Coordinates of C-alpha atoms (C1' of nucleotides) in Angstrom, one line a residue:
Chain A
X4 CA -74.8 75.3 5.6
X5 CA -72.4 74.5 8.8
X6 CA -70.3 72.2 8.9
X7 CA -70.0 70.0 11.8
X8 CA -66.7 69.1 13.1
X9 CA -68.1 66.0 15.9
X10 CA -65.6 63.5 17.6
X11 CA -68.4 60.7 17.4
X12 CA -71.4 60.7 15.4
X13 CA -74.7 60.4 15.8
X14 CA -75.4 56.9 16.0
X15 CA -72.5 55.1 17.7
X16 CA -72.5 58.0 20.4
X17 CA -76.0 56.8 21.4
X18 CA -75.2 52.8 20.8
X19 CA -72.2 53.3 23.3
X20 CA -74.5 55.5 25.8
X21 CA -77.7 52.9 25.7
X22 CA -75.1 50.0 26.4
X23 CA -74.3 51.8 29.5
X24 CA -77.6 52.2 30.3
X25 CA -78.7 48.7 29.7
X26 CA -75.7 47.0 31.9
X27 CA -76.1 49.6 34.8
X28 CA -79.9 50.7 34.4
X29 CA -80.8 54.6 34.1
X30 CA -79.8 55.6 37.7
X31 CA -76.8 53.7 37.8
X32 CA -75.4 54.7 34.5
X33 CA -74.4 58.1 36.2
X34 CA -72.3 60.8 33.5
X35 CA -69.4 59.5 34.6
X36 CA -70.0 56.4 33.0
X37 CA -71.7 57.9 30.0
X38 CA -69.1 60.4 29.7
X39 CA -66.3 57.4 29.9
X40 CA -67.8 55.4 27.4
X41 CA -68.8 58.1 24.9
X42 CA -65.4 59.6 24.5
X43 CA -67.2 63.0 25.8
X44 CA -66.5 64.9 28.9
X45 CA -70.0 65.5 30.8
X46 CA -70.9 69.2 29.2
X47 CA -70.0 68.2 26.2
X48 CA -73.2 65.4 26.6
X49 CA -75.1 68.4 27.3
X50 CA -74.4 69.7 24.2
X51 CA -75.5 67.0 22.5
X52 CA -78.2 66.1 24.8
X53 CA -79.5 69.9 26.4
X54 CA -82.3 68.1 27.6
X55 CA -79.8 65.6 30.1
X56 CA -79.9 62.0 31.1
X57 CA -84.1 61.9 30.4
X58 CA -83.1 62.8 26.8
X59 CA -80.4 60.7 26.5
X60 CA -82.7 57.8 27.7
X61 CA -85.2 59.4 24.7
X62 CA -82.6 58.9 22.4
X63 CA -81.5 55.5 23.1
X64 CA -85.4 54.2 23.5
X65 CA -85.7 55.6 19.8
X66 CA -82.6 54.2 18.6
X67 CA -83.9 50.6 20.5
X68 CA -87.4 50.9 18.6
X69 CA -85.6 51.6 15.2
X70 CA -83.3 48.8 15.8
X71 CA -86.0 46.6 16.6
X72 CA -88.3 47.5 14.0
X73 CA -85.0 46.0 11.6
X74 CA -84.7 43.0 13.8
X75 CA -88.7 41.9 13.5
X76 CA -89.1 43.2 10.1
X77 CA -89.1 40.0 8.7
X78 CA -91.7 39.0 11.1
X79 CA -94.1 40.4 8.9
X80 CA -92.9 40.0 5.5
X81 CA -94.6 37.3 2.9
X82 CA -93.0 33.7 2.2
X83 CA -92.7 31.1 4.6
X84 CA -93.3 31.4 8.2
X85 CA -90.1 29.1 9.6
X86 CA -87.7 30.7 7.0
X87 CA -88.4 34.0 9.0
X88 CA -88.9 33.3 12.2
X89 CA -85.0 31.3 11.5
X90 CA -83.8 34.9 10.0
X91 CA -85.3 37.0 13.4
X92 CA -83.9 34.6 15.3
X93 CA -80.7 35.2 13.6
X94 CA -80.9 39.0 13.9
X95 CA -82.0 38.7 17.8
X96 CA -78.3 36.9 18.2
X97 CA -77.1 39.6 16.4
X98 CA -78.7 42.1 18.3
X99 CA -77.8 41.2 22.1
X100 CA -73.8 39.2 20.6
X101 CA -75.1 35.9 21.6
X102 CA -76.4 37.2 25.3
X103 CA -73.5 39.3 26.0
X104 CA -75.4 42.2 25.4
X105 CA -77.7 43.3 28.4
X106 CA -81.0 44.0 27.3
X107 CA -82.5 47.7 27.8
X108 CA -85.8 46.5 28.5
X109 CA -84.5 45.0 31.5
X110 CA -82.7 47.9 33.0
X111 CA -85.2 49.8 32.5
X112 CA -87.6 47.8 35.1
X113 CA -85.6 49.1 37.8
X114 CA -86.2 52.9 36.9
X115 CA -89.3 54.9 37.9
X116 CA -92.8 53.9 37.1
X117 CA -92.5 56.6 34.4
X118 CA -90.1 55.4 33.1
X119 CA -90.5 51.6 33.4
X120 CA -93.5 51.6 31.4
X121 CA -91.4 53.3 28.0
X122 CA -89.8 50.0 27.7
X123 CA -93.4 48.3 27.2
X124 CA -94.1 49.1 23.6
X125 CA -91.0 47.3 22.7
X126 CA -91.7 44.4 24.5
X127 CA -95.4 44.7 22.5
X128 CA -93.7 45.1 19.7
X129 CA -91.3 41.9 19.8
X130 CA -94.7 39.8 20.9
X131 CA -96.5 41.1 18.1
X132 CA -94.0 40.0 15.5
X133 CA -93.8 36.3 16.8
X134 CA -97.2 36.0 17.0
X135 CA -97.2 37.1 13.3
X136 CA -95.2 34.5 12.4
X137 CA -97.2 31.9 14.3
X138 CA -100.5 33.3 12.9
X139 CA -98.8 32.7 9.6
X140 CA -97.7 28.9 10.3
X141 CA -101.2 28.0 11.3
X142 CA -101.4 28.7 15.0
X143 CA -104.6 29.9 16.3
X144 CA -104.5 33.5 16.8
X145 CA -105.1 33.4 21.4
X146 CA -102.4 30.7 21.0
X147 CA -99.9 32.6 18.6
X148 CA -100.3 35.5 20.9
X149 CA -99.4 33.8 24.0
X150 CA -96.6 32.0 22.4
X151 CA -95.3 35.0 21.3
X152 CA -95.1 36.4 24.8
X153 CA -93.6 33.3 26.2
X154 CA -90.9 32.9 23.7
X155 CA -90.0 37.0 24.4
X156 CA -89.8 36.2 28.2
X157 CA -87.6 33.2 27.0
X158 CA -85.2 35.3 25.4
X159 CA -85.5 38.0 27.9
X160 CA -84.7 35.7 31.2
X161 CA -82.0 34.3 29.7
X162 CA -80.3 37.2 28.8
X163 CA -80.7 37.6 32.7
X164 CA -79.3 34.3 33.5
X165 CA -76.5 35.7 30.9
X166 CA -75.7 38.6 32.8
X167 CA -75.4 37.0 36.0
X168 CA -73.9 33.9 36.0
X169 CA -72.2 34.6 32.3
X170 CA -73.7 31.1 31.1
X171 CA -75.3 31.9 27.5
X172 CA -76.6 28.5 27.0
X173 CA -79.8 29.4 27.9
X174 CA -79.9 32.3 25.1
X175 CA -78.5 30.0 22.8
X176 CA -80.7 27.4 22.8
X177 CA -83.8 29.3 23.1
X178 CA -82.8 31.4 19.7
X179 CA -82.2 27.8 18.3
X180 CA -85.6 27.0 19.6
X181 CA -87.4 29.8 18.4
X182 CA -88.3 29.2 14.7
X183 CA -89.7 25.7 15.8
X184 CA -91.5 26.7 18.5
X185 CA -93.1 29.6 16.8
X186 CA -94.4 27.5 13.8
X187 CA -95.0 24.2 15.7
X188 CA -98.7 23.6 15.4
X189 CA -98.6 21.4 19.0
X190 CA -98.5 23.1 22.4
X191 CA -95.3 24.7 23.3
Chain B
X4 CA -80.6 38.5 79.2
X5 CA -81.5 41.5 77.8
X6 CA -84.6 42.5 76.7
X7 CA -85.4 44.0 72.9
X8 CA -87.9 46.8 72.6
X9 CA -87.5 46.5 68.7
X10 CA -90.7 48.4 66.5
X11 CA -90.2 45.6 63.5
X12 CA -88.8 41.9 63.7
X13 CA -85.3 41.2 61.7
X14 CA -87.8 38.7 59.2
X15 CA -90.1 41.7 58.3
X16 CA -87.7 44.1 58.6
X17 CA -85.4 42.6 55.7
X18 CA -88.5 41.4 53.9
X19 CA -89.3 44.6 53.4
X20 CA -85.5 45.8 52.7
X21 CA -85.7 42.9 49.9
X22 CA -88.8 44.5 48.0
X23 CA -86.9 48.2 48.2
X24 CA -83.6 46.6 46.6
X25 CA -85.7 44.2 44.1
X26 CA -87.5 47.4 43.2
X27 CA -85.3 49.7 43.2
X28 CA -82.0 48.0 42.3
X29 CA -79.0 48.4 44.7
X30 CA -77.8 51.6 44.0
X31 CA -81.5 52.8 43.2
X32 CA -82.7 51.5 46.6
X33 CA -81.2 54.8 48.8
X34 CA -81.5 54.4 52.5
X35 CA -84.0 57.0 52.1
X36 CA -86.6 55.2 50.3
X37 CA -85.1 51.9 52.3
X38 CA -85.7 54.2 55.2
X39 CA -89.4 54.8 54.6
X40 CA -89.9 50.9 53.7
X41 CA -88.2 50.1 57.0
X42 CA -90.5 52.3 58.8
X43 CA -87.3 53.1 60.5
X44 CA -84.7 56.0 60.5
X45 CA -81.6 56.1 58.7
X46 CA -79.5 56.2 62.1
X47 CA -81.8 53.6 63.6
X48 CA -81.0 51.3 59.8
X49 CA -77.1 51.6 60.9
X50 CA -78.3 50.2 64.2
X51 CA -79.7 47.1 62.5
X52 CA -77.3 46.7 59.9
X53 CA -73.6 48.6 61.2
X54 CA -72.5 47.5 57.9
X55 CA -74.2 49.8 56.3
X56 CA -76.1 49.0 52.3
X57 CA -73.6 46.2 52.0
X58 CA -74.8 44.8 55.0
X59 CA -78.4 45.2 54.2
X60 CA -77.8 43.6 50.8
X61 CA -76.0 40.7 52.6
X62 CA -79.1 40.1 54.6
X63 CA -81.5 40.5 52.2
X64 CA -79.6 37.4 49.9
X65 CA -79.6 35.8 53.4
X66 CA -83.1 35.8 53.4
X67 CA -83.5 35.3 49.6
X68 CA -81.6 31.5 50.2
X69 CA -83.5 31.2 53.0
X70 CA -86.8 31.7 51.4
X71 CA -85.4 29.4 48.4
X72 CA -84.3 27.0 50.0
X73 CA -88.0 26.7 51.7
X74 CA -89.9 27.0 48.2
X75 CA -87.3 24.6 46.5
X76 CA -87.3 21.8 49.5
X77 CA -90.0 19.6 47.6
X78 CA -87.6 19.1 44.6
X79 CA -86.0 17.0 46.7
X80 CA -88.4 15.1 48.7
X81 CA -89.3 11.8 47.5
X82 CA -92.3 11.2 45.7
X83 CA -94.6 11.5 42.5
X84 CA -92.3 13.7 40.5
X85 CA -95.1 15.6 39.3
X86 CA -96.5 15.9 42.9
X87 CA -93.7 17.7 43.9
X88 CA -93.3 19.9 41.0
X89 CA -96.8 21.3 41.2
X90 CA -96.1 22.0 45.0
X91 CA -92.7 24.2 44.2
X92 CA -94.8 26.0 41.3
X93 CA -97.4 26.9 44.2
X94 CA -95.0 27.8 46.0
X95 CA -92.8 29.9 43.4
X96 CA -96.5 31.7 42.7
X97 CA -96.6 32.5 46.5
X98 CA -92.8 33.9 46.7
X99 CA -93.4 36.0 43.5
X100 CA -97.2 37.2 44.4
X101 CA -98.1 35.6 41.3
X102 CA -96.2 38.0 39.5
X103 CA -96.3 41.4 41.2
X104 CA -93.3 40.8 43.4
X105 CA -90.1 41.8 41.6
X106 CA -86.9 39.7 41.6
X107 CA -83.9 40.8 43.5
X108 CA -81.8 38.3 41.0
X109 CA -82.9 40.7 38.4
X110 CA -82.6 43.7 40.3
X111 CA -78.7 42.4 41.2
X112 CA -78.3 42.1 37.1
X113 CA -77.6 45.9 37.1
X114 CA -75.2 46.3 40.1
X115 CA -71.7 45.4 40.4
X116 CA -69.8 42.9 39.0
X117 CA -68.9 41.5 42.7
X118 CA -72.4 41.9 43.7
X119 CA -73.8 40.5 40.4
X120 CA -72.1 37.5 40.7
X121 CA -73.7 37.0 44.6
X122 CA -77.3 36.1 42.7
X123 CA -75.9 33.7 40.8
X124 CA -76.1 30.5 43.7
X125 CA -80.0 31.5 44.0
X126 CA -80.2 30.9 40.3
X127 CA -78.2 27.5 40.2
X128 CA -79.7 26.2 43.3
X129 CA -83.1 27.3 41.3
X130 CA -81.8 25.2 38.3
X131 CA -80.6 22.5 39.8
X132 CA -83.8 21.8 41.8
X133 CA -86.1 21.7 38.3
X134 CA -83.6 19.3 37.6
X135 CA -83.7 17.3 40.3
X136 CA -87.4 16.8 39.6
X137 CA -87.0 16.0 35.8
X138 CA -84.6 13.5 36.4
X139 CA -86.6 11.7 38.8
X140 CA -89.3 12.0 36.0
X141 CA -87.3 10.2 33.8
X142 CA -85.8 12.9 32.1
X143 CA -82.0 12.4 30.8
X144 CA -79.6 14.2 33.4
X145 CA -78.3 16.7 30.3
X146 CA -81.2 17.3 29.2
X147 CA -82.7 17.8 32.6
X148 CA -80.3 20.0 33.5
X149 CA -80.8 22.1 30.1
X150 CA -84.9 22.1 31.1
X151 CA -84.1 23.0 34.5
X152 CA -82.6 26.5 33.3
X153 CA -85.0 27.0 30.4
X154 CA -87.6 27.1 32.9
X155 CA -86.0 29.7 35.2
X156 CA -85.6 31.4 32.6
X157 CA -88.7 31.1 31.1
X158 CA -90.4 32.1 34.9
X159 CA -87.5 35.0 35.5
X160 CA -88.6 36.9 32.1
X161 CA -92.1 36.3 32.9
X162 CA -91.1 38.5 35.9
X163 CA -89.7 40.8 33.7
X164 CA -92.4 41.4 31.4
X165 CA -94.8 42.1 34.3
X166 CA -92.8 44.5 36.1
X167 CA -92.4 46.2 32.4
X168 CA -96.0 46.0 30.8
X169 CA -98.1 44.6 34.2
X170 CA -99.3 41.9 32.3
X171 CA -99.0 38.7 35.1
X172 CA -100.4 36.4 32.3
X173 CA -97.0 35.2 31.1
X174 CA -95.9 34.4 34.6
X175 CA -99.3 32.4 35.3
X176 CA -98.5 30.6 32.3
X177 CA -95.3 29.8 33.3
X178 CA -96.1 28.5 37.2
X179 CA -99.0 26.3 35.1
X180 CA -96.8 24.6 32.6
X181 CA -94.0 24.2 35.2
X182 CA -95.0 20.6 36.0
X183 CA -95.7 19.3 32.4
X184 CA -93.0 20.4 31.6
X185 CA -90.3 19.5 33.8
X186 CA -92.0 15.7 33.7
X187 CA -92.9 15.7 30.3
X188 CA -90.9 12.8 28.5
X189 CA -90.5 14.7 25.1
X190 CA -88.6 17.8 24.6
X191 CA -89.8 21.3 25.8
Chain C
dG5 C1' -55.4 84.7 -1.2
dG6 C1' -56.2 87.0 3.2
dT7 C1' -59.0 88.6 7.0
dC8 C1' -63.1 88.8 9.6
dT9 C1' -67.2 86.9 11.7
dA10 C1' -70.6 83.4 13.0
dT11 C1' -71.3 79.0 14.3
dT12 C1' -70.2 74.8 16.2
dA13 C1' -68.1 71.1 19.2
dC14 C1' -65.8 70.5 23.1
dC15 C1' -64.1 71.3 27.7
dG16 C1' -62.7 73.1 32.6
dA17 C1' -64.7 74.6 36.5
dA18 C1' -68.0 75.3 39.4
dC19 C1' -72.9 75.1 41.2
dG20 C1' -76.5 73.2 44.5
dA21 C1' -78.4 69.0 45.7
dT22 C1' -78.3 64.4 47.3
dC23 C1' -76.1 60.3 48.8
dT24 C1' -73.4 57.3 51.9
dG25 C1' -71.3 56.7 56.1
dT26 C1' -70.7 58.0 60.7
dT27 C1' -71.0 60.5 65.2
dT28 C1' -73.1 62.5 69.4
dG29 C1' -76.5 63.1 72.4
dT30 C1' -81.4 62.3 73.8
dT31 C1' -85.7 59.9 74.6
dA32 C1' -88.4 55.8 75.4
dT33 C1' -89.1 51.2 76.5
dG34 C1' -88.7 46.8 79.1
Chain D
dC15 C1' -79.8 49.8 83.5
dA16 C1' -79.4 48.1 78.9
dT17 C1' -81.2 48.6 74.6
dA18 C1' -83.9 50.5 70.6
dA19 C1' -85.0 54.3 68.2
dC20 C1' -84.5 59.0 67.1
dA21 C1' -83.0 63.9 66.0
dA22 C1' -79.4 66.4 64.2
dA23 C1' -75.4 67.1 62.3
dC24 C1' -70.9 66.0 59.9
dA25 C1' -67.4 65.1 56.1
dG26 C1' -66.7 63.5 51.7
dA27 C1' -68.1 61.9 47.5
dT28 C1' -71.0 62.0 43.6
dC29 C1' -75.0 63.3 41.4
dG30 C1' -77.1 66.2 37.4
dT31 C1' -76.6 70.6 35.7
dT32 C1' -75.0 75.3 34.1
dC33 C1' -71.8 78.8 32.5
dG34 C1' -68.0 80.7 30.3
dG35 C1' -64.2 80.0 27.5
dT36 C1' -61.3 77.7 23.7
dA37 C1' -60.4 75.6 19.3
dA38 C1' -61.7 74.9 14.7
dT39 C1' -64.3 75.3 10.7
dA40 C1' -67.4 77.7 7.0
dG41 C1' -68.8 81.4 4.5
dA42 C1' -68.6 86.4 3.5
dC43 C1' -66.2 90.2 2.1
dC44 C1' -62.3 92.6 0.4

DNA sequence: GGTCTATTACCGAACGATCTGTTTGTTATG
DNA sequence: CATAACAAACAGATCGTTCGGTAATAGACC
């Protein structure tokens, strides 16, 4: 076997490259910038990534999916419906620092249509698991669906609001909201 | 007086400018795709706008206050509170197409941090006009204020899923909750 | 242990292409 | 005659990408 003497591995290499992405969206996150923030000069991301910025993009979509698959996990475990919509909630903070981290979906929407439309299963994804959770607590299945895609769009605007004017209230206080308003059996 | 043989009018012209950088982002929206949308040359662009991009973004935010300010008036008319909030929702659904029209706040999200920070009056003066209408409603002024960002956010990830996924049915769930909501006397 | 070789990560330098920004001159319109 | 629009080109920067070379390590062989 080889051994394989790498500056930056694997995972924090493409955890500092998909940040770029997600505050400067794919065109604007030129190699400059990914070179700057990996630590790598711009053929040495080639080495890593032959395949260029659309597999650097491939790469940080997987590592997105992976890392949401671990956020909404508990989505569909057993036990009670509020204690884990309260512990998603708690990852999502984790996951985007409070709304200080941009969100990839986003930056993605300003790429080709290609491209646009790799972000969507995500976004599925995230729906699926809060309608889970509602389905769980009670909530009538067309409901729990459309809840679930009203409380992602939640979270997802204010991470916009977050990014532009730097006020994280609103991403605060719609993760404190979310557990309730998932499992609430009244209208949202 | 002279006389103006212009092919497009400065309100379409920038309308169309606007969609290209909402689209597109700034540094995605290259005066050769804002060239084609303009139906105009690039050397005939810098005869509109001498400034150049920056000077096309400038107009386009212009028009983007403009167009707010219109579609936010009833917020502060006088009035059934609920009256007035159905009227800015109708008119929110016009500006956004119900949906299809992407939001050149969001598309702003991913340029610089100079020309980040220029959406962020749209998206107060967006805020502060759901408030003005929930605290005629009765609503407490903090917790006005707190509904009137929820809801933009709400509305602006609403946007963001249907650019994403296509789906417009968050965002028409959003324009037809808008008035309950900001009236409603109990929390969101 | 010492030496050779293969493999690997990384980098410097350059490629062609495209972009922005601007200029000059021409055509067409009112 | 003034203005709008265009064609064509320019320099300079930056884009994504490729190629060749260097340093460092691992294993093989003596």
């Amino acid at each position: 076997m080889t051994v394989r003497p790498v500056s930056i591995e694997d995972t924090p290499l493409i955890d500092a490259l998909s940040r770029v992405i997600g505050r400067h969206g794919f065109e604007g996150a030129s190699l400059q910038l990914l070179s700057d923030a990996a630590g790598l000069k711009r053929a040495s991301l080639y080495h890593r990534f032959p395949g260029g910025k659309d597999e650097i993009l491939a790469a940080a979509l997987d590592r997105a999916a992976e890392r949401f698959a671990v956020m909404l996990a508990p989505a569909f475990d057993e036990g009670n419906p509020g204690d884990r919509a309260a512990l998603v909630a708690e990852r999502i903070d984790e996951y985007y620092d409070g709304g200080q981290e941009s969100c990839l979906i986003v930056a993605l929407t300003l790429a080709d249509d290609e491209r646009r439309s790799m972000a969507a299963p995500c976004l599925s994804a995230w729906a699926d698991a809060f309608a889970a959770i509602a389905v769980d607590a009670g909530v009538a299945e067309a409901e729990a669906i459309e809840r679930g895609q009203d409380l992602v769009a939640q979270l997802e605007g204010a991470l916009v609001i977050a990014s532009s004017t730097g006020d994280r209230a609103p991403f605060r206080r719609a993760i404190a909201r979310l557990a309730r308003a998932l499992t609430s059996p009244s209208v949202l």
